[in-house]
mmCIF file of C-alpha atoms and ligand atoms in Angstrom:
data_model
loop_
_atom_site.group_PDB
_atom_site.id
_atom_site.type_symbol
_atom_site.label_atom_id
_atom_site.label_comp_id
_atom_site.label_asym_id
_atom_site.label_seq_id
_atom_site.Cartn_x
_atom_site.Cartn_y
_atom_site.Cartn_z
ATOM 1 C CA MET A 1 -14.322 4.074 9.475
ATOM 2 C CA LEU A 2 -13.386 7.845 8.719
ATOM 3 C CA ASN A 3 -14.521 9.134 12.073
ATOM 4 C CA ASP A 4 -11.967 6.839 13.793
ATOM 5 C CA ILE A 5 -9.032 8.549 11.972
ATOM 6 C CA VAL A 6 -10.294 12.071 11.189
ATOM 7 C CA ASP A 7 -7.993 13.437 13.962
ATOM 8 C CA VAL A 8 -4.959 12.652 11.765
ATOM 9 C CA LEU A 9 -6.442 13.999 8.445
ATOM 10 C CA ALA A 10 -5.501 17.359 7.166
ATOM 11 C CA ASP A 11 -6.785 19.816 4.482
ATOM 12 C CA PRO A 12 -4.781 18.944 1.387
ATOM 13 C CA ALA A 13 -4.859 22.601 0.327
ATOM 14 C CA ASP A 14 -3.142 23.960 3.577
ATOM 15 C CA LEU A 15 -2.733 21.049 6.157
ATOM 16 C CA THR A 16 -5.243 22.602 8.636
ATOM 17 C CA PRO A 17 -7.144 19.958 10.614
ATOM 18 C CA LEU A 18 -10.223 18.294 9.199
ATOM 19 C CA ARG A 19 -13.325 17.371 11.165
ATOM 20 C CA GLY A 20 -16.660 15.640 10.317
ATOM 21 C CA ALA A 21 -19.832 17.641 9.438
ATOM 22 C CA ASP A 22 -23.452 16.827 8.626
ATOM 23 C CA ASP A 23 -23.253 13.410 10.157
ATOM 24 C CA PHE A 24 -19.933 12.764 8.496
ATOM 25 C CA THR A 25 -21.263 13.111 5.055
ATOM 26 C CA ARG A 26 -18.315 15.655 4.480
ATOM 27 C CA LEU A 27 -15.121 16.724 6.216
ATOM 28 C CA VAL A 28 -14.451 20.430 6.693
ATOM 29 C CA SER A 29 -11.333 22.152 7.446
ATOM 30 C CA GLU A 30 -10.485 25.043 9.789
ATOM 31 C CA SER A 31 -9.775 27.124 6.674
ATOM 32 C CA GLY A 32 -13.286 26.407 5.320
ATOM 33 C CA HIS A 33 -12.657 23.843 2.551
ATOM 34 C CA SER A 34 -15.130 20.945 2.311
ATOM 35 C CA TYR A 35 -14.644 17.491 1.001
ATOM 36 C CA ASP A 36 -17.601 15.124 0.449
ATOM 37 C CA VAL A 37 -17.515 11.632 1.915
ATOM 38 C CA ALA A 38 -18.526 9.027 -0.734
ATOM 39 C CA LYS A 39 -21.429 6.735 0.140
ATOM 40 C CA GLN A 40 -19.089 3.895 0.101
ATOM 41 C CA GLY A 41 -17.194 5.524 3.013
ATOM 42 C CA TYR A 42 -13.989 6.870 1.486
ATOM 43 C CA VAL A 43 -13.029 10.589 0.998
ATOM 44 C CA THR A 44 -10.989 12.030 -1.846
ATOM 45 C CA LEU A 45 -8.515 14.590 -0.391
ATOM 46 C CA ALA A 46 -6.852 16.476 -3.322
ATOM 47 C CA ALA A 47 -6.120 20.076 -3.587
ATOM 48 C CA GLY A 48 -6.566 22.347 -6.565
ATOM 49 C CA LYS A 49 -7.175 20.711 -9.852
ATOM 50 C CA GLY A 50 -7.615 17.279 -8.199
ATOM 51 C CA ILE A 51 -5.802 14.062 -8.880
ATOM 52 C CA GLY A 52 -3.735 13.698 -12.088
ATOM 53 C CA HIS A 53 -3.808 9.873 -12.410
ATOM 54 C CA GLU A 54 -5.983 6.829 -11.558
ATOM 55 C CA GLY A 55 -3.748 4.140 -10.066
ATOM 56 C CA ASP A 56 -5.004 0.591 -10.171
ATOM 57 C CA SER A 57 -8.275 -0.216 -12.150
ATOM 58 C CA LEU A 58 -11.176 -2.151 -10.927
ATOM 59 C CA GLU A 59 -9.985 -5.191 -12.838
ATOM 60 C CA MET A 60 -6.584 -4.997 -11.372
ATOM 61 C CA VAL A 61 -7.962 -4.588 -7.715
ATOM 62 C CA ASN A 62 -10.221 -7.629 -8.319
ATOM 63 C CA SER A 63 -7.363 -9.713 -9.399
ATOM 64 C CA ARG A 64 -5.401 -8.468 -6.359
ATOM 65 C CA GLU A 65 -8.182 -9.494 -4.102
ATOM 66 C CA THR A 66 -8.433 -12.982 -5.664
ATOM 67 C CA PHE A 67 -4.729 -13.594 -5.524
ATOM 68 C CA LEU A 68 -4.082 -12.187 -1.999
ATOM 69 C CA SER A 69 -7.257 -14.058 -0.555
ATOM 70 C CA ASN A 70 -5.625 -17.324 -1.516
ATOM 71 C CA GLY A 71 -2.710 -16.629 0.865
ATOM 72 C CA HIS A 72 0.080 -16.748 -1.598
ATOM 73 C CA PHE A 73 1.775 -13.830 0.013
ATOM 74 C CA ALA A 74 1.147 -14.886 3.573
ATOM 75 C CA PRO A 75 4.837 -14.695 4.504
ATOM 76 C CA PHE A 76 4.985 -11.154 3.141
ATOM 77 C CA VAL A 77 1.923 -10.095 5.096
ATOM 78 C CA GLU A 78 3.274 -11.740 8.298
ATOM 79 C CA SER A 79 6.641 -9.975 7.965
ATOM 80 C CA VAL A 80 5.098 -6.528 7.317
ATOM 81 C CA SER A 81 2.622 -6.851 10.146
ATOM 82 C CA ASP A 82 5.231 -8.150 12.564
ATOM 83 C CA ALA A 83 7.510 -5.288 11.659
ATOM 84 C CA LEU A 84 4.632 -2.635 12.213
ATOM 85 C CA ALA A 85 3.730 -4.105 15.470
ATOM 86 C CA ASP A 86 7.325 -3.935 16.550
ATOM 87 C CA VAL A 87 7.585 -0.204 15.668
ATOM 88 C CA VAL A 88 4.228 0.548 17.322
ATOM 89 C CA GLU A 89 5.282 -1.235 20.475
ATOM 90 C CA GLY A 90 8.360 0.948 20.716
ATOM 91 C CA VAL A 91 6.734 4.346 19.908
ATOM 92 C CA ALA A 92 3.056 4.484 20.772
ATOM 93 C CA GLY A 93 3.087 4.631 24.589
ATOM 94 C CA ASP A 94 -0.431 4.628 25.932
ATOM 95 C CA ALA A 95 -1.894 6.125 22.883
ATOM 96 C CA ASP A 96 -3.949 3.980 20.287
ATOM 97 C CA PRO A 97 -1.465 3.755 17.558
ATOM 98 C CA VAL A 98 -2.182 5.083 14.067
ATOM 99 C CA ILE A 99 -0.727 3.156 11.058
ATOM 100 C CA LEU A 100 -0.862 4.622 7.564
ATOM 101 C CA GLU A 101 -0.587 2.539 4.564
ATOM 102 C CA ALA A 102 0.346 4.514 1.231
ATOM 103 C CA GLY A 103 -0.830 2.729 -1.919
ATOM 104 C CA ALA A 104 -2.815 0.408 0.200
ATOM 105 C CA GLY A 105 -4.728 -1.445 -2.650
ATOM 106 C CA THR A 106 -7.416 -3.668 -1.111
ATOM 107 C CA GLY A 107 -6.228 -3.159 2.541
ATOM 108 C CA TYR A 108 -4.987 -6.763 2.943
ATOM 109 C CA TYR A 109 -1.704 -5.740 4.771
ATOM 110 C CA LEU A 110 -3.435 -2.982 6.720
ATOM 111 C CA ALA A 111 -6.431 -5.169 7.955
ATOM 112 C CA HIS A 112 -4.053 -7.891 8.816
ATOM 113 C CA THR A 113 -1.923 -5.527 10.909
ATOM 114 C CA LEU A 114 -4.922 -4.134 12.727
ATOM 115 C CA ASP A 115 -6.010 -7.529 13.604
ATOM 116 C CA LEU A 116 -2.562 -8.031 15.293
ATOM 117 C CA ILE A 117 -2.436 -4.736 17.148
ATOM 118 C CA GLN A 118 -5.216 -4.334 19.614
ATOM 119 C CA GLY A 119 -6.766 -0.841 19.373
ATOM 120 C CA ALA A 120 -4.567 0.261 16.522
ATOM 121 C CA ARG A 121 -6.255 2.441 13.809
ATOM 122 C CA GLY A 122 -5.386 2.499 10.105
ATOM 123 C CA VAL A 123 -5.440 5.042 7.319
ATOM 124 C CA GLY A 124 -5.590 3.430 4.015
ATOM 125 C CA LEU A 125 -4.482 5.834 1.292
ATOM 126 C CA ASP A 126 -4.553 4.968 -2.486
ATOM 127 C CA VAL A 127 -4.950 7.180 -5.486
ATOM 128 C CA SER A 128 -7.374 4.349 -7.087
ATOM 129 C CA VAL A 129 -11.094 4.893 -6.373
ATOM 130 C CA PRO A 130 -11.809 1.030 -6.795
ATOM 131 C CA ALA A 131 -9.094 0.461 -4.296
ATOM 132 C CA ALA A 132 -10.544 3.016 -1.848
ATOM 133 C CA LYS A 133 -13.938 1.297 -1.992
ATOM 134 C CA HIS A 134 -12.289 -1.975 -0.946
ATOM 135 C CA LEU A 135 -10.209 -0.284 1.634
ATOM 136 C CA ALA A 136 -13.332 1.320 3.313
ATOM 137 C CA LYS A 137 -14.664 -2.293 3.888
ATOM 138 C CA SER A 138 -11.313 -3.894 4.682
ATOM 139 C CA HIS A 139 -11.449 -3.504 8.469
ATOM 140 C CA PRO A 140 -13.854 -1.660 10.976
ATOM 141 C CA ARG A 141 -10.781 0.441 12.105
ATOM 142 C CA VAL A 142 -9.599 1.466 8.700
ATOM 143 C CA GLY A 143 -10.476 4.865 7.228
ATOM 144 C CA ALA A 144 -10.016 5.117 3.335
ATOM 145 C CA VAL A 145 -8.565 8.226 1.636
ATOM 146 C CA VAL A 146 -8.093 8.789 -2.068
ATOM 147 C CA ALA A 147 -5.032 10.839 -2.451
ATOM 148 C CA ASP A 148 -1.819 11.040 -4.382
ATOM 149 C CA VAL A 149 1.515 9.820 -2.708
ATOM 150 C CA TRP A 150 3.422 12.236 -4.945
ATOM 151 C CA GLU A 151 1.658 15.275 -3.458
ATOM 152 C CA GLN A 152 1.606 16.683 -0.031
ATOM 153 C CA LEU A 153 -0.231 13.984 1.991
ATOM 154 C CA PRO A 154 -3.495 15.079 3.600
ATOM 155 C CA ILE A 155 -2.199 13.869 6.978
ATOM 156 C CA ARG A 156 -1.190 16.032 9.988
ATOM 157 C CA THR A 157 2.453 16.480 10.689
ATOM 158 C CA GLY A 158 3.884 14.044 13.267
ATOM 159 C CA SER A 159 0.574 12.058 13.702
ATOM 160 C CA ILE A 160 1.518 8.532 12.435
ATOM 161 C CA HIS A 161 3.305 5.943 14.521
ATOM 162 C CA ALA A 162 4.070 3.507 11.722
ATOM 163 C CA LEU A 163 3.816 3.746 8.002
ATOM 164 C CA ALA A 164 3.603 0.817 5.442
ATOM 165 C CA VAL A 165 4.458 0.720 1.839
ATOM 166 C CA VAL A 166 4.001 -2.544 0.051
ATOM 167 C CA PHE A 167 4.945 -2.777 -3.703
ATOM 168 C CA ALA A 168 3.784 0.963 -3.950
ATOM 169 C CA PRO A 169 5.218 4.327 -4.598
ATOM 170 C CA ARG A 170 7.148 6.152 -1.999
ATOM 171 C CA ASN A 171 7.542 9.929 -0.859
ATOM 172 C CA PRO A 172 10.245 9.907 1.626
ATOM 173 C CA ALA A 173 10.001 13.780 2.462
ATOM 174 C CA GLU A 174 6.248 13.489 3.064
ATOM 175 C CA PHE A 175 6.680 10.170 5.044
ATOM 176 C CA ALA A 176 9.124 11.886 7.311
ATOM 177 C CA ARG A 177 6.924 14.744 7.870
ATOM 178 C CA VAL A 178 3.853 12.596 8.933
ATOM 179 C CA LEU A 179 5.641 10.206 11.206
ATOM 180 C CA VAL A 180 5.832 10.916 15.094
ATOM 181 C CA GLU A 181 9.450 11.012 16.475
ATOM 182 C CA GLY A 182 10.684 7.444 16.675
ATOM 183 C CA GLY A 183 8.119 6.276 14.159
ATOM 184 C CA GLU A 184 9.169 4.176 11.184
ATOM 185 C CA ALA A 185 8.248 3.487 7.614
ATOM 186 C CA VAL A 186 8.213 -0.364 6.835
ATOM 187 C CA MET A 187 8.546 -0.894 3.092
ATOM 188 C CA LEU A 188 8.275 -4.084 1.219
ATOM 189 C CA VAL A 189 10.135 -3.927 -2.156
ATOM 190 C CA ALA A 190 10.176 -6.646 -4.894
ATOM 191 C CA ASP A 191 13.710 -7.941 -5.337
ATOM 192 C CA GLN A 192 15.395 -9.402 -8.400
ATOM 193 C CA GLY A 193 14.192 -12.891 -8.860
ATOM 194 C CA HIS A 194 10.575 -12.253 -7.778
ATOM 195 C CA LEU A 195 8.251 -14.207 -10.069
ATOM 196 C CA ASP A 196 11.249 -14.986 -12.272
ATOM 197 C CA GLU A 197 9.799 -18.309 -13.526
ATOM 198 C CA LEU A 198 6.837 -16.303 -15.118
ATOM 199 C CA ARG A 199 8.980 -13.643 -16.907
ATOM 200 C CA GLU A 200 9.966 -15.489 -20.030
ATOM 201 C CA PRO A 201 6.993 -17.570 -20.637
ATOM 202 C CA LEU A 202 4.542 -14.724 -20.092
ATOM 203 C CA GLY A 203 6.790 -11.721 -21.278
ATOM 204 C CA ILE A 204 6.176 -9.688 -18.031
ATOM 205 C CA LEU A 205 8.245 -6.966 -16.579
ATOM 206 C CA GLY A 206 11.170 -7.752 -14.438
ATOM 207 C CA VAL A 207 12.569 -6.120 -11.317
ATOM 208 C CA GLU A 208 15.180 -3.548 -12.139
ATOM 209 C CA ASP A 209 18.597 -3.949 -10.594
ATOM 210 C CA GLY A 210 19.596 -1.527 -7.647
ATOM 211 C CA LYS A 211 16.124 -0.672 -6.418
ATOM 212 C CA ILE A 212 17.004 -0.785 -2.754
ATOM 213 C CA GLU A 213 20.121 1.369 -3.089
ATOM 214 C CA ARG A 214 18.022 3.863 -5.120
ATOM 215 C CA LEU A 215 15.302 3.871 -2.378
ATOM 216 C CA ILE A 216 18.043 4.643 0.184
ATOM 217 C CA ALA A 217 19.584 7.195 -1.893
ATOM 218 C CA GLN A 218 16.207 8.948 -2.666
ATOM 219 C CA SER A 219 15.470 9.061 1.083
ATOM 220 C CA GLU A 220 18.505 10.957 1.993
ATOM 221 C CA GLY A 221 17.851 13.973 4.201
ATOM 222 C CA HIS A 222 14.399 12.453 5.122
ATOM 223 C CA LEU A 223 14.725 8.843 6.190
ATOM 224 C CA VAL A 224 17.618 6.561 7.222
ATOM 225 C CA PRO A 225 17.663 2.881 7.666
ATOM 226 C CA ALA A 226 16.555 1.719 10.969
ATOM 227 C CA ALA A 227 17.575 -1.872 10.476
ATOM 228 C CA ALA A 228 19.373 -4.112 7.895
ATOM 229 C CA PRO A 229 17.084 -5.110 4.910
ATOM 230 C CA GLU A 230 15.489 -8.504 5.545
ATOM 231 C CA LEU A 231 15.175 -10.881 2.536
ATOM 232 C CA ILE A 232 11.963 -12.738 2.323
ATOM 233 C CA GLU A 233 12.091 -15.604 -0.248
ATOM 234 C CA TYR A 234 9.868 -18.557 -0.609
ATOM 235 C CA PRO A 235 8.439 -20.792 -3.318
ATOM 236 C CA MET A 236 4.577 -20.476 -4.207
ATOM 237 C CA GLN A 237 2.677 -23.314 -5.780
ATOM 238 C CA LEU A 238 0.589 -21.458 -8.210
ATOM 239 C CA GLY A 239 -2.267 -22.855 -10.570
ATOM 240 C CA ARG A 240 -3.034 -21.142 -13.730
ATOM 241 C CA ASP A 241 -5.924 -19.160 -12.223
ATOM 242 C CA ALA A 242 -3.616 -17.729 -9.571
ATOM 243 C CA ILE A 243 -0.954 -16.944 -12.205
ATOM 244 C CA ALA A 244 -3.654 -15.164 -14.212
ATOM 245 C CA ALA A 245 -4.681 -13.226 -11.121
ATOM 246 C CA GLN A 246 -0.954 -12.326 -10.283
ATOM 247 C CA VAL A 247 -0.487 -10.909 -13.811
ATOM 248 C CA GLY A 248 -3.692 -9.209 -13.784
ATOM 249 C CA MET A 249 -2.869 -7.219 -10.517
ATOM 250 C CA SER A 250 0.629 -6.081 -11.716
ATOM 251 C CA PRO A 251 1.817 -3.401 -14.112
ATOM 252 C CA SER A 252 2.110 -6.121 -16.666
ATOM 253 C CA ALA A 253 -1.664 -5.946 -16.935
ATOM 254 C CA ARG A 254 -1.451 -2.596 -18.701
ATOM 255 C CA HIS A 255 1.174 -3.432 -21.354
ATOM 256 C CA LEU A 256 0.171 -6.968 -22.424
ATOM 257 C CA ASP A 257 -2.463 -7.541 -24.866
ATOM 258 C CA ALA A 258 -5.270 -9.713 -23.249
ATOM 259 C CA ASP A 259 -5.368 -12.286 -26.107
ATOM 260 C CA VAL A 260 -1.635 -12.789 -26.111
ATOM 261 C CA LEU A 261 -1.586 -13.208 -22.433
ATOM 262 C CA GLN A 262 -4.429 -15.733 -22.661
ATOM 263 C CA ALA A 263 -2.395 -17.741 -25.276
ATOM 264 C CA ARG A 264 0.803 -17.718 -23.240
ATOM 265 C CA LEU A 265 -1.174 -18.628 -20.056
ATOM 266 C CA ALA A 266 -2.629 -21.717 -21.896
ATOM 267 C CA GLU A 267 0.981 -22.917 -22.658
ATOM 268 C CA LEU A 268 1.861 -23.049 -18.895
ATOM 269 C CA PRO A 269 1.719 -26.287 -16.797
ATOM 270 C CA GLU A 270 -1.393 -26.677 -14.693
ATOM 271 C CA GLN A 271 0.658 -25.899 -11.587
ATOM 272 C CA MET A 272 4.105 -24.257 -11.279
ATOM 273 C CA GLU A 273 6.478 -23.444 -8.587
ATOM 274 C CA VAL A 274 7.053 -19.596 -8.573
ATOM 275 C CA THR A 275 9.614 -17.713 -6.401
ATOM 276 C CA ALA A 276 8.267 -14.841 -4.143
ATOM 277 C CA ARG A 277 11.203 -12.578 -3.231
ATOM 278 C CA ALA A 278 11.279 -9.123 -1.624
ATOM 279 C CA GLN A 279 13.180 -7.077 0.912
ATOM 280 C CA LEU A 280 11.623 -5.588 4.034
ATOM 281 C CA ILE A 281 13.172 -2.201 4.571
ATOM 282 C CA ARG A 282 12.760 -0.352 7.749
ATOM 283 C CA MET A 283 13.543 3.552 7.859
ATOM 284 C CA ARG A 284 13.136 6.263 10.436
ATOM 285 C CA LYS A 285 13.382 10.110 10.320
ATOM 286 C CA ALA A 286 16.759 11.248 9.464
HETATM 287 C C1 LIG B 1 1.187 -2.735 -6.634
HETATM 288 S S1 LIG B 1 -0.165 -2.113 -5.929
HETATM 289 C C2 LIG B 1 0.094 -2.604 -4.131
HETATM 290 C C3 LIG B 1 -1.208 -2.568 -3.380
HETATM 291 C C4 LIG B 1 -1.113 -3.086 -1.913
HETATM 292 N N1 LIG B 1 -0.054 -2.421 -1.113
HETATM 293 C C5 LIG B 1 -0.830 -4.557 -1.947
HETATM 294 O O1 LIG B 1 0.536 -4.911 -1.864
HETATM 295 O O2 LIG B 1 -1.799 -5.266 -1.876
HETATM 296 C C6 LIG B 1 0.152 -0.469 -5.858
HETATM 297 C C7 LIG B 1 -0.864 0.440 -5.484
HETATM 298 O O3 LIG B 1 -0.537 1.704 -5.334
HETATM 299 C C8 LIG B 1 -1.485 2.624 -5.873
HETATM 300 N N2 LIG B 1 -0.786 3.799 -6.396
HETATM 301 C C9 LIG B 1 -0.045 4.019 -7.622
HETATM 302 N N3 LIG B 1 0.304 5.174 -7.746
HETATM 303 C C10 LIG B 1 -0.001 5.889 -6.584
HETATM 304 C C11 LIG B 1 0.013 7.183 -6.047
HETATM 305 N N4 LIG B 1 0.714 8.099 -6.835
HETATM 306 N N5 LIG B 1 -0.555 7.528 -4.970
HETATM 307 C C12 LIG B 1 -1.218 6.680 -4.097
HETATM 308 N N6 LIG B 1 -1.331 5.421 -4.543
HETATM 309 C C13 LIG B 1 -0.730 5.129 -5.689
HETATM 310 C C14 LIG B 1 -2.306 1.711 -6.837
HETATM 311 O O4 LIG B 1 -3.440 2.112 -7.126
HETATM 312 C C15 LIG B 1 -2.236 0.424 -6.176
HETATM 313 O O5 LIG B 1 -3.348 0.195 -5.372
#
């Protein structure tokens, strides 16, 4: 809930602290700005003209929920949660740790992590309102925030013990700003070969070359690698419904015509082995 994490939230306009007002129906900042809490429990924290883009649609969020709830990415969630637990153990001391997930989607990774780390609190941040509605319900210790990762994050400087980014956009300068000393960003990045068996038959987007190298180069001056990248690769057995859900939750959902996709899905075998492949990257402040 938002009241559990309001102590790490900041006014997107000027980063002054926020607090709950009127029974937490709004958050107000020291500088006098007010942000309404939606009845579904999330808050939109954007300065000036608001948020310029929408992120995942309701259909994409629902597809994601369907796919993830069937456990196909279980090895991914285990690795991310274990890494976050390891970070928190080293850095939080006696404090209840705070974990921020940027581009948190349905909250699958954050909720799993909070189950693993007793007393930890989670900030689920996503630019998508349908995602934020899910996030707000994903775990009793999650607070959901609609905000844009490309902007200044509405998070107090030096307040986050561990930060997670799973297949979502990254803002290394802001990640470094919000982390406590010794905190780390744990990022799961799709690697070449991920979902490869589906690319040709369905005409979906591939993973571009050199993604990890670019991530490290773009982080220069803000974040440095804290460990060697860890490859996570395993085969998934996916039926056609799971494949449809996987495509529906991915950027391919936006660029493929629905009828064309249906026709291509119908051509697939009932069940397929599909490779899941990603790199787990841990980075700390430079
Ligand atoms: C591929 S999904 C990953 C969601 C979640 N991490 C997971 O793996 O289940 C990417 C997420 O990032 C969000 N997103 C895209 N652009 C964003 C931005 N600029 N700021 C915040 N979130 C963004 C999308 O709405 C979506 O929920």
